[in-house]
Short mmCIF file of C-alpha atoms and ligand atoms in Angstrom, two decimals:
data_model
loop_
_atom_site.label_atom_id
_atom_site.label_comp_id
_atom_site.label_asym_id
_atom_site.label_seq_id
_atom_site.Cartn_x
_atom_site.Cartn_y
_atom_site.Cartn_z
CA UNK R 1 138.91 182.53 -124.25
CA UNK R 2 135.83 180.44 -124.71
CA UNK R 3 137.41 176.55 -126.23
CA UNK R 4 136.52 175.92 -129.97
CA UNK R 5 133.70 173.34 -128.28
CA UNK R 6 130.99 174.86 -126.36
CA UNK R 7 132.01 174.44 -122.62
CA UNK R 8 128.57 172.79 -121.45
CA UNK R 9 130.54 169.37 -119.97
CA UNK R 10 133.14 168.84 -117.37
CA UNK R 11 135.24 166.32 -119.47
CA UNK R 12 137.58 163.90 -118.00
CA UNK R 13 140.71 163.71 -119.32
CA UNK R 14 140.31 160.80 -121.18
CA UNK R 15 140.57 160.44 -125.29
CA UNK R 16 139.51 156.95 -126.56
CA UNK R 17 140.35 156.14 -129.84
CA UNK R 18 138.87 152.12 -130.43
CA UNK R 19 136.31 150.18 -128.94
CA UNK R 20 135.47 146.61 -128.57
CA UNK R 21 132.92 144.88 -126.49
CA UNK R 22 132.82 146.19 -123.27
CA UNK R 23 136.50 147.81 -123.76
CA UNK R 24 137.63 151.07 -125.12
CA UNK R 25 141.65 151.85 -125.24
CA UNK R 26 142.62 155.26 -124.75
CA UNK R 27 145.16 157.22 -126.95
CA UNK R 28 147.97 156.02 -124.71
CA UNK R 29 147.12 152.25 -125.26
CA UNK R 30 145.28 152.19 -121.69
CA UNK R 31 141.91 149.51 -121.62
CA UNK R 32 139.40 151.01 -119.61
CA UNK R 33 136.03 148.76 -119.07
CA UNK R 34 133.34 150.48 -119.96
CA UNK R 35 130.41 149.65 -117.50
CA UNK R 36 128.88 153.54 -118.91
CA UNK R 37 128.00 152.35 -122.60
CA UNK R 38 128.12 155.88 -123.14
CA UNK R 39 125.49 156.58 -120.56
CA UNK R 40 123.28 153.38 -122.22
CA UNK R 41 123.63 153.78 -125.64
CA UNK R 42 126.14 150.86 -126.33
CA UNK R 43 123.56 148.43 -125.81
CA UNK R 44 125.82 145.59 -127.91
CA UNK R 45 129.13 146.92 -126.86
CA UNK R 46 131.39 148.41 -128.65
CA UNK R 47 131.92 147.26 -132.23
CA UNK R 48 129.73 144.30 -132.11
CA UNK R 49 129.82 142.57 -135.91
CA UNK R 50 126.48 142.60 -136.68
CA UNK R 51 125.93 146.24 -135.97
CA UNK R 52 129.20 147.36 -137.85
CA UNK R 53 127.83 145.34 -140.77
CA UNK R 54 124.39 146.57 -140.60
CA UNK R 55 125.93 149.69 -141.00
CA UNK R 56 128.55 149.42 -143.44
CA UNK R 57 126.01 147.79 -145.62
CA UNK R 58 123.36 150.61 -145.56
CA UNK R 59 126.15 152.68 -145.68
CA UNK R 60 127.63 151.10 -148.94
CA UNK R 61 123.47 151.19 -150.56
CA UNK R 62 122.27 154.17 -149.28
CA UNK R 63 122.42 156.96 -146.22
CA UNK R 64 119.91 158.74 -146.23
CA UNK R 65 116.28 159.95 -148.22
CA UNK R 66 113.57 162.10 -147.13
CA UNK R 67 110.43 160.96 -144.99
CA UNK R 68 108.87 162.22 -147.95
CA UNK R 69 109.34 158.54 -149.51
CA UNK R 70 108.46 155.19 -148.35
CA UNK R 71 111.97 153.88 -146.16
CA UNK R 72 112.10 150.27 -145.73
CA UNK R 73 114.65 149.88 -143.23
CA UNK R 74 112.30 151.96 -140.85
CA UNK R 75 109.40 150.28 -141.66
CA UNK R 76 111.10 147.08 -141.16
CA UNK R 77 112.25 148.69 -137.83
CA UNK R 78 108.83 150.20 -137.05
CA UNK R 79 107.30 145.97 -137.41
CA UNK R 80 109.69 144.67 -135.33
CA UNK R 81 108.74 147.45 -132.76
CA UNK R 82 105.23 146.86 -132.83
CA UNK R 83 105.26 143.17 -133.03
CA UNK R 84 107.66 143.20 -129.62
CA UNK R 85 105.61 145.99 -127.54
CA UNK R 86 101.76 147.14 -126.83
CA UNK R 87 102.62 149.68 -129.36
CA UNK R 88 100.43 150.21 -132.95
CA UNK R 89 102.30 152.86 -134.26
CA UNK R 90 106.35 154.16 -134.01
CA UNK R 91 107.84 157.27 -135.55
CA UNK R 92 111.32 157.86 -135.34
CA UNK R 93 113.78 160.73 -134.25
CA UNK R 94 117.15 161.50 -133.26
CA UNK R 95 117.63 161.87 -129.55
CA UNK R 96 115.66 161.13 -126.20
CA UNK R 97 114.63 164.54 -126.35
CA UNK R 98 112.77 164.39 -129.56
CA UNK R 99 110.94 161.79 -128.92
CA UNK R 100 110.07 163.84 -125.29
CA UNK R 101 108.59 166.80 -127.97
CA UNK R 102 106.35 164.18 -129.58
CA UNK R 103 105.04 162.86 -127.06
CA UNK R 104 104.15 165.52 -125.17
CA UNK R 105 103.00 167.19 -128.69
CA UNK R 106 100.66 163.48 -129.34
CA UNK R 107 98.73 163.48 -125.75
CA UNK R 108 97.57 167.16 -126.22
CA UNK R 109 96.91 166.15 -129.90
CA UNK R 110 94.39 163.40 -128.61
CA UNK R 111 92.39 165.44 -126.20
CA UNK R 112 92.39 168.72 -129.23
CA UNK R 113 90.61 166.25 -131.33
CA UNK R 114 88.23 164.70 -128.47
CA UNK R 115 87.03 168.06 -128.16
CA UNK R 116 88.52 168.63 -124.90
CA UNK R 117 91.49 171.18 -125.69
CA UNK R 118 91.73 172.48 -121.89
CA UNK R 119 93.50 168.92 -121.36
CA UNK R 120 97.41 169.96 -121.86
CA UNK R 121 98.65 169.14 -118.20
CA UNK R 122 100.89 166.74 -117.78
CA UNK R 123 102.03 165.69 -114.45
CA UNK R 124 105.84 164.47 -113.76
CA UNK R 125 108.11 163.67 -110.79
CA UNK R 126 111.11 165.40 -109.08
CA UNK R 127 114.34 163.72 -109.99
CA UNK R 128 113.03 162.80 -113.48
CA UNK R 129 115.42 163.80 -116.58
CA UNK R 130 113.57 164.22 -120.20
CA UNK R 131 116.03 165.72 -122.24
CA UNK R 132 117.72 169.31 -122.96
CA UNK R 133 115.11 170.38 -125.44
CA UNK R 134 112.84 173.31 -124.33
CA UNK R 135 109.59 170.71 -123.51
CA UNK R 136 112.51 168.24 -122.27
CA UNK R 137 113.37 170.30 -119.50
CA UNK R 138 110.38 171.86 -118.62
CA UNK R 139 108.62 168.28 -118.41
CA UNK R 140 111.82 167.80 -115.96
CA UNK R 141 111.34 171.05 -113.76
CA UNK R 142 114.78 170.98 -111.80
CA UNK R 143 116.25 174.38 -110.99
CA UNK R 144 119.31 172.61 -112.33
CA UNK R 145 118.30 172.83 -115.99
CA UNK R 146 115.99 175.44 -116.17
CA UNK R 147 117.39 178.33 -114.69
CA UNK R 148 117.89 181.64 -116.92
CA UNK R 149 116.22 179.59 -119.92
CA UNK R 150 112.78 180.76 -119.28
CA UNK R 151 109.85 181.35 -120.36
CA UNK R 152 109.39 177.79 -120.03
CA UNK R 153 107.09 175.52 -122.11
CA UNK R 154 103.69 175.72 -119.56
CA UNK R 155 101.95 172.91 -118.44
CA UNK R 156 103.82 170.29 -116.52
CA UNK R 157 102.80 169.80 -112.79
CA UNK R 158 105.61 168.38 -110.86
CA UNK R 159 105.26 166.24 -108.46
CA UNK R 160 107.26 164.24 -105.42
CA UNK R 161 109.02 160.86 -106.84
CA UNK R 162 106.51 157.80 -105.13
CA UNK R 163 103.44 160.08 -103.89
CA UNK R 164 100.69 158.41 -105.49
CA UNK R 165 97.85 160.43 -103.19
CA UNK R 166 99.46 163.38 -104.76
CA UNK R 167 98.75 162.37 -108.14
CA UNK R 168 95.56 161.92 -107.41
CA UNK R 169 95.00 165.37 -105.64
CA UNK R 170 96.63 167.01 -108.67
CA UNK R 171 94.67 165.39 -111.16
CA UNK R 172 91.84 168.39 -112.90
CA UNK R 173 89.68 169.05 -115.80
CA UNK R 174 93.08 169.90 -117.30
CA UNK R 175 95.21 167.18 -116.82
CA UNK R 176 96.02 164.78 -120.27
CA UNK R 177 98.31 162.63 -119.30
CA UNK R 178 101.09 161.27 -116.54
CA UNK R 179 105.08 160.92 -117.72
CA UNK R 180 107.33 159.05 -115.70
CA UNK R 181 110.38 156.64 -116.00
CA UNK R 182 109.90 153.23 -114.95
CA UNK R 183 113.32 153.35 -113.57
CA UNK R 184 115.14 157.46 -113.11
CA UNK R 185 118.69 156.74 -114.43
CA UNK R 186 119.88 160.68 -114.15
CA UNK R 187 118.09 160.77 -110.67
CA UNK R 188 120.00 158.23 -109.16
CA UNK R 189 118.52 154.73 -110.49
CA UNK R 190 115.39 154.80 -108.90
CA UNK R 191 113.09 152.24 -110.08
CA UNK R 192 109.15 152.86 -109.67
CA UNK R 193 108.22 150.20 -107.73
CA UNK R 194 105.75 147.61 -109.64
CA UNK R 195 102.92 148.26 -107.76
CA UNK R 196 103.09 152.03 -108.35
CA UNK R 197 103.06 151.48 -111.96
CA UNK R 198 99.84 149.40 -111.98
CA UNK R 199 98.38 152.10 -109.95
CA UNK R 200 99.47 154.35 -111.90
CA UNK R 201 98.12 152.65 -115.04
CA UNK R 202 94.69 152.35 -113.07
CA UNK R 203 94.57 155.88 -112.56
CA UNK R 204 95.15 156.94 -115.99
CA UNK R 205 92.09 154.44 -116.92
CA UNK R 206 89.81 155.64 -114.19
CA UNK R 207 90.40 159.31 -115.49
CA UNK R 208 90.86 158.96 -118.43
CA UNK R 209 94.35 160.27 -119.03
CA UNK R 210 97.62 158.90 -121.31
CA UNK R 211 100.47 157.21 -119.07
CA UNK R 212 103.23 158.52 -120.83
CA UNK R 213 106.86 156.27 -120.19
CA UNK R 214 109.93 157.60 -120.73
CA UNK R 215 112.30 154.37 -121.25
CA UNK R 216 114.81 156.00 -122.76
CA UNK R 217 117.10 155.14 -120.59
CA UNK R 218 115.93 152.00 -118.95
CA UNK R 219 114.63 150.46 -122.34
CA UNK R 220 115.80 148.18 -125.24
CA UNK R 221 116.91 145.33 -123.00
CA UNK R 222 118.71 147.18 -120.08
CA UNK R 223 116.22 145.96 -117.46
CA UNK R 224 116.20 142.16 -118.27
CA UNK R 225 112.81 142.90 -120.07
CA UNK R 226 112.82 144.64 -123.66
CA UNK R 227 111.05 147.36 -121.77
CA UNK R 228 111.32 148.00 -118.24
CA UNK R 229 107.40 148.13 -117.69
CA UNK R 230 107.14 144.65 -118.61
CA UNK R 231 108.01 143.67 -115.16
CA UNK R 232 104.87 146.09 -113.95
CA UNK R 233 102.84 143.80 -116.27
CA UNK R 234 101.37 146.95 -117.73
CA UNK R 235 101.09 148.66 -120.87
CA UNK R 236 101.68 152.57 -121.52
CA UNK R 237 99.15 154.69 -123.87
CA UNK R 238 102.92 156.27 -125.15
CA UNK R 239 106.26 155.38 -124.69
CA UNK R 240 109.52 157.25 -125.44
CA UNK R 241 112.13 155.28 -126.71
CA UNK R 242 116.26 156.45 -127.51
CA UNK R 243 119.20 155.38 -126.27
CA UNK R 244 119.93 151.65 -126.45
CA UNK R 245 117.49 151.38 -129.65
CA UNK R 246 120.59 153.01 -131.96
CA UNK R 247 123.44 150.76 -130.51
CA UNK R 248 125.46 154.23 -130.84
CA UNK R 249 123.87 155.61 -133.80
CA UNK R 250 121.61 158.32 -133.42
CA UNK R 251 118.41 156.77 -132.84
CA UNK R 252 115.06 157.72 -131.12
CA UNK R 253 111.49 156.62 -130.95
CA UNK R 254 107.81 157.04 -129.70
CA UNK R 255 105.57 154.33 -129.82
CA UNK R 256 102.10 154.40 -129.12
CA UNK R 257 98.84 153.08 -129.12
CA UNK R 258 96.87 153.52 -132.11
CA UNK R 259 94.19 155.43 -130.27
CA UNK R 260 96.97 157.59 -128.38
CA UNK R 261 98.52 158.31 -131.94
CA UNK R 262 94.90 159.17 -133.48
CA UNK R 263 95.82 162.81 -133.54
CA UNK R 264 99.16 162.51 -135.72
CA UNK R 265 97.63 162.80 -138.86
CA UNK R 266 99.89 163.91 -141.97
CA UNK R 267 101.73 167.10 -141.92
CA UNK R 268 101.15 167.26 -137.95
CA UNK R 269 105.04 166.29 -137.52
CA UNK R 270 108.09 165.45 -138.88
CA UNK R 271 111.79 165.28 -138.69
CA UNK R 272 114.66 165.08 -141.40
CA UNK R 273 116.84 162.57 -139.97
CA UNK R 274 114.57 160.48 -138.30
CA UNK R 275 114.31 156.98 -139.31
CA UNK R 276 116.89 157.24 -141.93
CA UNK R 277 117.99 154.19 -143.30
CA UNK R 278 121.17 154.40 -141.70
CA UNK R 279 119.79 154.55 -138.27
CA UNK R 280 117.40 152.03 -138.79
CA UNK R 281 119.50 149.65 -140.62
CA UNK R 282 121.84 149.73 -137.23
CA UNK R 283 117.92 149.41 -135.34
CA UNK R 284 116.85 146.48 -136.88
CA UNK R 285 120.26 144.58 -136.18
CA UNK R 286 119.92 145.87 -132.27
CA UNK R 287 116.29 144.68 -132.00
CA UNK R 288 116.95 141.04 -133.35
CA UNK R 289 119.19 140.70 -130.84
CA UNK R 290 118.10 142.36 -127.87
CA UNK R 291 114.00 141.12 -128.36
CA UNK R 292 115.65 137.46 -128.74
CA UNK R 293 114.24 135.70 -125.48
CA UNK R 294 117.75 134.15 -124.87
CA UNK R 295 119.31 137.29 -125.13
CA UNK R 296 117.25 138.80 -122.44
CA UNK R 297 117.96 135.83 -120.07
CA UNK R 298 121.47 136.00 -120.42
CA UNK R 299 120.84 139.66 -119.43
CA UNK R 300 118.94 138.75 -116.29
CA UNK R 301 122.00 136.05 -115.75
CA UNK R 302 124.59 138.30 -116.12
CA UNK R 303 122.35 141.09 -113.87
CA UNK R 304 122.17 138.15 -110.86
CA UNK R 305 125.88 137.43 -110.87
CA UNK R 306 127.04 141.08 -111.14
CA UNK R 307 124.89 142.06 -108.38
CA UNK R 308 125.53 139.50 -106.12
CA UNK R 309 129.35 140.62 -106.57
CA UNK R 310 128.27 144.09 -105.79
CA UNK R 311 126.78 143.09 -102.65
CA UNK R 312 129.83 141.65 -101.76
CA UNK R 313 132.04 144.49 -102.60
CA UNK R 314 129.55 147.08 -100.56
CA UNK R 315 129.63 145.02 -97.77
CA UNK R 316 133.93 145.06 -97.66
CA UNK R 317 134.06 149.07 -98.53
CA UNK R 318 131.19 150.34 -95.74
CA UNK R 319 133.01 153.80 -95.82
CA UNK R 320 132.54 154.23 -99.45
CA UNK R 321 129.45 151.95 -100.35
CA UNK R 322 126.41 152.02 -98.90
CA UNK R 323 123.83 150.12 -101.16
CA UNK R 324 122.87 148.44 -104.15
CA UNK R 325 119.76 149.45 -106.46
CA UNK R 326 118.38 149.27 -109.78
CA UNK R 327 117.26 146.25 -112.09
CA UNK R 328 118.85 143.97 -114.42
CA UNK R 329 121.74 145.87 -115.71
CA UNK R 330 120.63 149.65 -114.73
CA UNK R 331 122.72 149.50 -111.82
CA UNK R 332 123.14 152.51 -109.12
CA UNK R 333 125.77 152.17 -106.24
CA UNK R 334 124.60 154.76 -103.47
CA UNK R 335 127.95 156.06 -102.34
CA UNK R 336 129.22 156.97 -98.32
CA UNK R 337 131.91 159.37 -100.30
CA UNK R 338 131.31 161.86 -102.63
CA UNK R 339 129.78 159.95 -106.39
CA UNK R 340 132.10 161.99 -108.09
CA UNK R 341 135.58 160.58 -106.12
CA UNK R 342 134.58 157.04 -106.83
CA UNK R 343 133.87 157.60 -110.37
CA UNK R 344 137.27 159.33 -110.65
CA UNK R 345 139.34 156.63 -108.73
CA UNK R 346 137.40 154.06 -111.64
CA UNK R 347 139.14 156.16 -114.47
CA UNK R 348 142.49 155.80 -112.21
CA UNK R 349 142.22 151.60 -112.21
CA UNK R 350 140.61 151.86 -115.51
CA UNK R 351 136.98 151.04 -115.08
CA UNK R 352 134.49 153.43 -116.55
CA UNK R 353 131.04 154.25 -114.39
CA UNK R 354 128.60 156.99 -114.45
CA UNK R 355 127.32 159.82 -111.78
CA UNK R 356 124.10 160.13 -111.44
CA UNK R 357 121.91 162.45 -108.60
CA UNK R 358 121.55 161.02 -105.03
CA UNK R 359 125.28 160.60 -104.22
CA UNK R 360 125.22 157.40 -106.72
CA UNK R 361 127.37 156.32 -109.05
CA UNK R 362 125.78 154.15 -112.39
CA UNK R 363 127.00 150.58 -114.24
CA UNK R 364 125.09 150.46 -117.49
CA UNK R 365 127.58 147.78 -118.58
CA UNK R 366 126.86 146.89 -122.29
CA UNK R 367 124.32 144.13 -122.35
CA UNK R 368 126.96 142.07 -123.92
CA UNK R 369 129.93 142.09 -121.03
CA UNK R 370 130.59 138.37 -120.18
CA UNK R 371 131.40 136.76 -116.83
CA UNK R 372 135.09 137.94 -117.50
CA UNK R 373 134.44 141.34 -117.21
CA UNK R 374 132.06 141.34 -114.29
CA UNK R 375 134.93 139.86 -112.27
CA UNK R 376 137.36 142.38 -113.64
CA UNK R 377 134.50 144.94 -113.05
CA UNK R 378 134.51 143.90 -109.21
CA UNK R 379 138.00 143.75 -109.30
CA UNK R 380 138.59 147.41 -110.51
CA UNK R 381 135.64 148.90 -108.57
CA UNK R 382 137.41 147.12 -105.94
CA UNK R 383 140.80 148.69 -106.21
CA UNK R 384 139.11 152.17 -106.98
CA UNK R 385 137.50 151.87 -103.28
CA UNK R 386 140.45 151.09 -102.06
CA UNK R 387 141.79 153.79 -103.23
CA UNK R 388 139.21 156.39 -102.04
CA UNK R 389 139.49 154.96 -98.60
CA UNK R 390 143.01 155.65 -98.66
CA UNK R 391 142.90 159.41 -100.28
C1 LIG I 1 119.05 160.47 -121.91
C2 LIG I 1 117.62 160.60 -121.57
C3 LIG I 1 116.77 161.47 -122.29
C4 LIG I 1 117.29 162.39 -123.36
O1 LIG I 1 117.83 161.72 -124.43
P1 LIG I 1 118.79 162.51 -125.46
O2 LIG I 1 119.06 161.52 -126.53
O3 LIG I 1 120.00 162.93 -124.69
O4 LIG I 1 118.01 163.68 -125.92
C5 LIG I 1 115.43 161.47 -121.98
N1 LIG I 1 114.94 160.68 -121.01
C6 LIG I 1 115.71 159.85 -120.30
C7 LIG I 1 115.10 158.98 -119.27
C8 LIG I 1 117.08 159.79 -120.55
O5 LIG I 1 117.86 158.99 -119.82
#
């Protein structure tokens, strides 16, 4: 018999009931550390003050009006946005997804309204992850999540992850615009190395096409730099945005250039939920602490020590470890054993990570953790190799 929720995830066994920092206790009093953050979302931790006031105030005032009237809290949101990033121009959705369906919707916008509507490619990269939604997926291209839900939504050229000659090969009077993550969190924490990025930006401008980033993931923070392409020292034309941005809530984003946004006129989108004042009252609390310089240096502190620990620990588990990659805290651990034994020895000593593709297991600690909990981190990592090498 089919269980009351859809069967789409494998579930551990595991039912937490509180959450605090980087700590979540489950039903049977256990403390797990949680170096997941619910896959990146728990940007602040769990339960950090100022978000659980944020929200319990908006929640107290108001939940939730139409976009069909002015919303302060997400234009107050949508300032501190623009006033942090290249971006002109934010609207707000729900999910990672969403704000994949805009912006694939925006660059084929632009070029309609240039006059060049044969411009609807877009060209992405194997091992990329977008979202569930129908363009999410398609923009993706893996077998994985696209087999038996076709037709899918036409248009995307895939490409191999790093092969910058092939993006130029592929590039025709079609093509609109390039998507790619600065960093792949579901493929395995791979970052884009710097250099691609700038050449990647320099393409775009030489041909005229939107570079489209998908920091979902690797965004709001998690890098060391509010935005992973920061570190590129370039700019995108559009730039998806979820994740981290909502501290937990439901929260999504594009940004974009004023020119890359010209085609967005009224009526040509909307959403119910998104930018509600209870999501963006929780957004605004996130942003003035995550786009606070010292914030972000205690991020790139706290990235330093926890990797050099890693290093250590990979170096005393060769069997089970073999590397270290990823920047700031966007963390993959490319395992000799199977991903999916580590990450299950973790939830035996208590420590929370994340699979990802490529054999590698994930830390997306909450941006908060303190030294404490990186040497309890090593610690229970520790222990869980330990206990793979002895299964
Ligand atoms: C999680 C993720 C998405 C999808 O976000 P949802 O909120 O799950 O729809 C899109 N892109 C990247 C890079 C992601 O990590």
């Amino acid at each position: 018999m089919i269980p009351s929720v859809l069967p789409t995830y494998n579930r551990a066994p595991l039912h937490f009931v509180k959450g605090e920092g980087a700590w979540l206790t489950e039903a049977d009093g256990r403390r797990f550390l949680d170096l997941g953050s619910g896959i990146a979302v728990n940007a602040l931790g769990h339960a950090h003050p100022a978000l659980v006031e944020a929200l319990t105030n908006q929640a107290n005032a108001l939940w939730h009006v139409s976009n069909l009237y002015e919303i302060p809290q997400q234009q107050a949101l949508a300032d501190k946005l623009v006033s942090n990033t290249f971006a002109d121009t934010v609207f707000f959705t729900n999910s990672g997804t969403e704000a994949c369906e805009l912006a694939v919707k925006m660059a084929r916008k632009y070029f309609y309204d240039k006059g060049e509507a044969e411009k609807v490619e877009i060209i992405t990269f194997d091992g990329s992850f977008h979202g569930r939604s129908s363009a999410g997926i398609a923009a993706a291209g893996s077998e994985k999540m696209t087999k038996g839900f076709g037709p899918l939504l036409g248009g995307f050229v895939h490409l191999t992850f790093g092969d910058l000659d092939g993006v130029t090969n592929a590039i025709t009077d079609q093509t609109a615009a390039i998507m790619i993550e600065p960093v792949q969190g579901e493929g395995g924490i791979r970052p884009v190395p710097d250099a691609e990025l700038k050449a990647l930006r320099q393409i775009c401008d030489e041909h005229g096409l939107l570079l489209i980033l998908d920091e979902v993931q690797c965004g709001v923070g998690r890098t060391g730099k509010l935005f992973a392409h920061e570190w590129a020292g370039i700019a995108p034309d559009i730039m998806m945005v979820a994740k981290g941005i909502g501290g937990g809530f439901p929260l999504g984003a594009v940004l974009a250039t004023e020119d890359a946004a010209s085609g967005m006129t009224a009526g040509t989108h909307g959403s119910t939920y998104g930018g509600n004042p209870l999501g963006c009252a929780v957004g605004c609390a996130v942003m003035d602490h995550v786009a606070d310089p010292d914030f972000l240096a205690e991020v790139n502190r706290k990235a330093g020590l926890l990797r050099q620990k890693l290093e250590g620990l990979i170096a005393e588990h060769p069997d089970v470890f073999e590397d270290v990659r990823g920047s700031g805290l966007m963390l993959g651990i490319k395992c000799k054993a199977t991903n999916i034994d580590v990450v299950n020895a973790g939830y035996d000593n208590q420590v929370i990570t994340v699979p990802a593709a490529d054999n590698v297991i994930r830390l997306l600690p909450p941006l908060t953790l303190t030294d404490e909990d990186i040497a309890e981190a090593v610690t229970r990592l520790d222990k869980a190799a330990t206990q793979v090498e002895n299964a």
